[in-house]
Amino acid sequence: ELKVEQNPLFLSMQEGKNYTIYCNYSTTSDRLYWYRQDPGKSLESLFVLLSNGAVKQEGRLMASLDTKARLSTLHITAAVHDLSATYFCAVAGVEGSQGNLIFGKGTKLSVKP
Amino acid sequence: GAGVSQTPSNKVTEKGKYVELRCDPISGHTALYWYRQSLGQGPEFLIYFQGTGAADDSGLPNDRFFAVRPEGSVSTLKIQRTERGDSAVYLCASSLGGRDRYEQYFGPGTRLTVT
């Protein structure tokens, strides 16, 4: 059974600081996703990572994937208040399929002045 | 363009009643997914359609839950004899389908409350 673990689950940051969210998954998968969710809202796609060593960056967020370690990281650079949200990683449930995603529990990020 | 839409946005029902939740995917998306999100948790997969057929329904919790997509577009999630534990936000997502068209776009969700 594929399991996805994120840590930390809660993160309080000061503006301007850097931090990393970690996502570990238990079995082989060929796709890893990062989503953002604001309170009471739906999920917004941030990144899709497809191969070992993949790195994608958008603004102050950078995601990477190490399929051998079954680990993805979401790095936040010089945090700003607008980044406050819950961040989820998700892994495709069955290798090679386009089917269901298995989500982590999410990391609730709060950026304070 | 129009995103995934879901109706109703909120539904309050009494225990034991039947409910239907509707999802309109992005036009042209052949794959459609239903997820359920409980408070403070990540979304949990329920069922996935490719076209009209359910390609994977392994996430449906029991036989009270059923979903259809008769014309390969709109989908309805049906819950019979609702229980308080069914209270959650039900999310629908769609994607273009096919091996390299994997990005799932989520709708705003339907918040179901069973009293």
Tab-separated table of C-alpha atoms in Angstrom:
chain	number	residue	atom	x	y	z
A	1	GLU	CA	0.000	0.000	0.000
A	2	LEU	CA	1.373	3.375	-1.001
A	3	LYS	CA	1.777	5.816	1.879
A	4	VAL	CA	2.793	9.457	1.709
A	5	GLU	CA	4.234	11.281	4.693
A	6	GLN	CA	4.874	14.976	4.958
A	7	ASN	CA	6.800	16.837	7.565
A	8	PRO	CA	6.465	19.079	9.271
A	9	LEU	CA	2.670	19.160	9.537
A	10	PHE	CA	2.738	22.684	10.921
A	11	LEU	CA	5.274	25.365	10.118
A	12	SER	CA	5.403	28.882	11.458
A	13	MET	CA	7.922	31.025	9.623
A	14	GLN	CA	9.083	34.581	9.751
A	15	GLU	CA	9.010	36.636	6.612
A	16	GLY	CA	12.305	36.568	4.795
A	17	LYS	CA	13.371	33.179	6.112
A	18	ASN	CA	13.989	29.978	4.164
A	19	TYR	CA	12.571	26.578	4.921
A	20	THR	CA	11.976	23.129	3.402
A	21	ILE	CA	8.968	20.826	3.500
A	22	TYR	CA	9.658	17.110	3.046
A	23	CYS	CA	7.546	14.461	1.365
A	24	ASN	CA	8.411	10.771	1.674
A	25	TYR	CA	6.514	8.001	-0.092
A	26	SER	CA	6.661	4.283	0.468
A	27	THR	CA	6.651	2.560	-2.932
A	28	THR	CA	7.709	3.246	-6.479
A	29	SER	CA	5.791	5.913	-8.343
A	30	ASP	CA	6.486	7.853	-11.503
A	31	ARG	CA	4.784	11.128	-10.689
A	32	LEU	CA	4.782	13.485	-7.729
A	33	TYR	CA	2.579	16.535	-7.340
A	34	TRP	CA	2.602	19.563	-5.093
A	35	TYR	CA	-0.640	21.449	-4.433
A	36	ARG	CA	-1.535	24.541	-2.453
A	37	GLN	CA	-4.824	24.946	-0.596
A	38	ASP	CA	-6.071	28.171	0.962
A	39	PRO	CA	-8.657	27.940	3.774
A	40	GLY	CA	-12.079	27.026	2.409
A	41	LYS	CA	-10.741	26.773	-1.131
A	42	SER	CA	-9.899	23.986	-3.507
A	43	LEU	CA	-6.486	22.713	-4.537
A	44	GLU	CA	-4.208	24.703	-6.792
A	45	SER	CA	-1.566	22.793	-8.727
A	46	LEU	CA	1.966	24.034	-8.114
A	47	PHE	CA	4.310	21.430	-9.602
A	48	VAL	CA	4.305	18.034	-11.270
A	49	LEU	CA	7.607	16.159	-11.067
A	50	LEU	CA	8.105	13.249	-13.420
A	51	SER	CA	11.658	11.991	-13.211
A	52	ASN	CA	14.522	11.455	-10.855
A	53	GLY	CA	16.422	14.669	-10.289
A	54	ALA	CA	13.586	16.842	-11.598
A	55	VAL	CA	13.640	20.373	-10.240
A	56	LYS	CA	10.996	23.009	-10.855
A	57	GLN	CA	10.815	26.579	-9.611
A	58	GLU	CA	8.066	29.160	-9.508
A	59	GLY	CA	8.722	32.398	-7.693
A	60	ARG	CA	9.827	31.677	-4.136
A	61	LEU	CA	8.978	27.955	-4.347
A	62	MET	CA	11.245	25.225	-5.676
A	63	ALA	CA	10.384	21.533	-5.794
A	64	SER	CA	12.707	18.606	-6.379
A	65	LEU	CA	12.355	14.850	-6.676
A	66	ASP	CA	14.674	11.982	-5.745
A	67	THR	CA	12.941	8.790	-6.846
A	68	LYS	CA	15.663	6.551	-5.448
A	69	ALA	CA	15.198	7.986	-1.977
A	70	ARG	CA	11.423	8.307	-2.578
A	71	LEU	CA	11.687	11.887	-1.406
A	72	SER	CA	10.491	15.224	-2.677
A	73	THR	CA	11.206	18.597	-1.153
A	74	LEU	CA	9.453	21.934	-1.439
A	75	HIS	CA	11.859	24.739	-0.632
A	76	ILE	CA	10.612	28.172	0.312
A	77	THR	CA	12.955	31.087	-0.211
A	78	ALA	CA	12.535	34.421	1.591
A	79	ALA	CA	8.997	33.666	2.711
A	80	VAL	CA	6.270	36.271	2.402
A	81	HIS	CA	2.847	36.376	4.061
A	82	ASP	CA	1.092	35.489	0.778
A	83	LEU	CA	2.621	32.025	0.964
A	84	SER	CA	0.571	31.176	4.056
A	85	ALA	CA	-1.542	28.140	3.087
A	86	THR	CA	-1.584	24.368	3.395
A	87	TYR	CA	0.726	22.513	1.018
A	88	PHE	CA	0.074	18.952	-0.036
A	89	CYS	CA	2.246	16.494	-1.850
A	90	ALA	CA	0.595	13.640	-3.726
A	91	VAL	CA	1.907	10.589	-5.491
A	92	ALA	CA	0.329	8.644	-8.326
A	93	GLY	CA	-1.108	5.480	-6.823
A	94	VAL	CA	-0.136	3.030	-9.490
A	95	GLU	CA	3.099	3.263	-11.476
A	96	GLY	CA	2.457	3.993	-15.131
A	97	SER	CA	-1.211	4.814	-14.699
A	98	GLN	CA	-2.959	8.154	-14.695
A	99	GLY	CA	-5.220	7.155	-11.914
A	100	ASN	CA	-5.699	8.077	-8.362
A	101	LEU	CA	-3.427	10.261	-6.285
A	102	ILE	CA	-2.401	9.448	-2.725
A	103	PHE	CA	-2.048	12.626	-0.684
A	104	GLY	CA	-0.018	13.443	2.375
A	105	LYS	CA	-1.717	15.053	5.355
A	106	GLY	CA	-0.492	18.477	4.323
A	107	THR	CA	1.814	21.072	5.818
A	108	LYS	CA	0.083	24.127	7.228
A	109	LEU	CA	2.384	27.064	6.648
A	110	SER	CA	1.979	30.342	8.482
A	111	VAL	CA	4.277	33.206	7.559
A	112	LYS	CA	4.442	35.954	10.135
A	113	PRO	CA	5.873	39.452	9.793
B	1	GLY	CA	-11.595	29.064	-19.777
B	2	ALA	CA	-14.090	27.470	-17.421
B	3	GLY	CA	-12.680	25.254	-14.735
B	4	VAL	CA	-14.172	22.251	-12.979
B	5	SER	CA	-17.500	23.139	-11.409
B	6	GLN	CA	-19.374	21.330	-8.656
B	7	THR	CA	-22.895	21.672	-7.373
B	8	PRO	CA	-24.168	22.246	-4.813
B	9	SER	CA	-21.409	24.069	-2.983
B	10	ASN	CA	-22.970	23.108	0.340
B	11	LYS	CA	-25.374	20.342	1.229
B	12	VAL	CA	-26.910	19.670	4.629
B	13	THR	CA	-28.883	16.467	4.966
B	14	GLU	CA	-30.282	14.289	7.701
B	15	LYS	CA	-28.832	10.934	8.592
B	16	GLY	CA	-30.337	8.199	6.450
B	17	LYS	CA	-31.170	10.429	3.480
B	18	TYR	CA	-29.944	10.088	-0.103
B	19	VAL	CA	-27.763	12.753	-1.728
B	20	GLU	CA	-26.373	13.430	-5.178
B	21	LEU	CA	-23.328	15.560	-5.861
B	22	ARG	CA	-22.589	16.805	-9.368
B	23	CYS	CA	-19.341	17.516	-11.154
B	24	ASP	CA	-18.845	19.292	-14.497
B	25	PRO	CA	-15.293	18.694	-15.721
B	26	ILE	CA	-13.264	20.952	-17.956
B	27	SER	CA	-14.479	20.601	-21.538
B	28	GLY	CA	-12.485	17.969	-23.412
B	29	HIS	CA	-11.130	16.270	-20.305
B	30	THR	CA	-11.702	12.547	-20.583
B	31	ALA	CA	-10.538	11.580	-17.103
B	32	LEU	CA	-12.562	12.483	-14.006
B	33	TYR	CA	-11.774	11.816	-10.359
B	34	TRP	CA	-13.670	12.035	-7.093
B	35	TYR	CA	-11.904	12.608	-3.776
B	36	ARG	CA	-13.135	13.189	-0.228
B	37	GLN	CA	-11.408	15.537	2.190
B	38	SER	CA	-12.090	15.454	5.903
B	39	LEU	CA	-11.161	18.355	8.134
B	40	GLY	CA	-7.424	18.664	8.582
B	41	GLN	CA	-6.639	15.800	6.208
B	42	GLY	CA	-5.452	15.421	2.654
B	43	PRO	CA	-7.898	14.390	-0.052
B	44	GLU	CA	-8.699	10.691	-0.167
B	45	PHE	CA	-9.304	9.016	-3.522
B	46	LEU	CA	-12.764	7.584	-4.187
B	47	ILE	CA	-13.192	6.752	-7.882
B	48	TYR	CA	-11.712	7.517	-11.291
B	49	PHE	CA	-13.454	7.533	-14.677
B	50	GLN	CA	-11.868	7.295	-18.067
B	51	GLY	CA	-14.659	8.269	-20.453
B	52	THR	CA	-17.907	6.682	-19.321
B	53	GLY	CA	-16.418	3.773	-17.437
B	54	ALA	CA	-15.073	3.584	-13.907
B	55	ALA	CA	-11.412	2.677	-14.364
B	56	ASP	CA	-10.745	2.427	-10.639
B	57	ASP	CA	-13.374	2.451	-7.889
B	58	SER	CA	-11.152	1.002	-5.193
B	59	GLY	CA	-11.522	4.067	-2.977
B	60	LEU	CA	-15.284	3.891	-2.541
B	61	PRO	CA	-15.707	3.131	1.184
B	62	ASN	CA	-18.736	0.854	0.900
B	63	ASP	CA	-21.729	0.034	-1.269
B	64	ARG	CA	-23.630	3.122	-0.134
B	65	PHE	CA	-21.409	5.120	-2.466
B	66	PHE	CA	-21.876	5.009	-6.214
B	67	ALA	CA	-20.850	7.259	-9.093
B	68	VAL	CA	-21.848	7.517	-12.734
B	69	ARG	CA	-20.678	9.360	-15.815
B	70	PRO	CA	-23.154	8.240	-18.475
B	71	GLU	CA	-22.047	10.462	-21.358
B	72	GLY	CA	-18.402	10.811	-20.515
B	73	SER	CA	-18.715	14.368	-19.267
B	74	VAL	CA	-20.779	15.267	-16.185
B	75	SER	CA	-20.473	12.896	-13.249
B	76	THR	CA	-22.740	12.340	-10.261
B	77	LEU	CA	-21.625	10.900	-6.940
B	78	LYS	CA	-24.511	9.258	-5.137
B	79	ILE	CA	-24.590	8.442	-1.446
B	80	GLN	CA	-27.393	6.330	0.006
B	81	ARG	CA	-28.445	6.148	3.654
B	82	THR	CA	-26.050	8.892	4.643
B	83	GLU	CA	-24.204	8.657	7.935
B	84	ARG	CA	-22.625	11.390	10.056
B	85	GLY	CA	-19.201	10.011	9.145
B	86	ASP	CA	-19.876	10.891	5.504
B	87	SER	CA	-19.577	14.584	6.374
B	88	ALA	CA	-16.639	15.985	4.411
B	89	VAL	CA	-15.763	18.083	1.405
B	90	TYR	CA	-16.167	16.095	-1.802
B	91	LEU	CA	-13.745	17.209	-4.489
B	92	CYS	CA	-13.902	16.488	-8.180
B	93	ALA	CA	-10.937	16.760	-10.535
B	94	SER	CA	-10.460	16.264	-14.249
B	95	SER	CA	-7.538	15.762	-16.593
B	96	LEU	CA	-6.946	15.446	-20.315
B	97	GLY	CA	-6.298	11.731	-20.015
B	98	GLY	CA	-3.620	9.719	-21.707
B	99	ARG	CA	-0.193	8.757	-20.490
B	100	ASP	CA	1.360	12.204	-20.775
B	101	ARG	CA	-1.667	14.307	-19.857
B	102	TYR	CA	-1.653	13.726	-16.157
B	103	GLU	CA	-2.273	17.052	-14.442
B	104	GLN	CA	-5.454	16.994	-12.381
B	105	TYR	CA	-7.470	20.201	-12.036
B	106	PHE	CA	-9.689	20.392	-8.979
B	107	GLY	CA	-13.109	21.918	-8.557
B	108	PRO	CA	-14.205	24.015	-5.566
B	109	GLY	CA	-15.796	21.040	-3.809
B	110	THR	CA	-19.139	20.267	-2.216
B	111	ARG	CA	-19.255	20.512	1.549
B	112	LEU	CA	-21.575	17.757	2.792
B	113	THR	CA	-22.882	17.893	6.345
B	114	VAL	CA	-24.926	14.990	7.673
B	115	THR	CA	-26.867	15.859	10.821
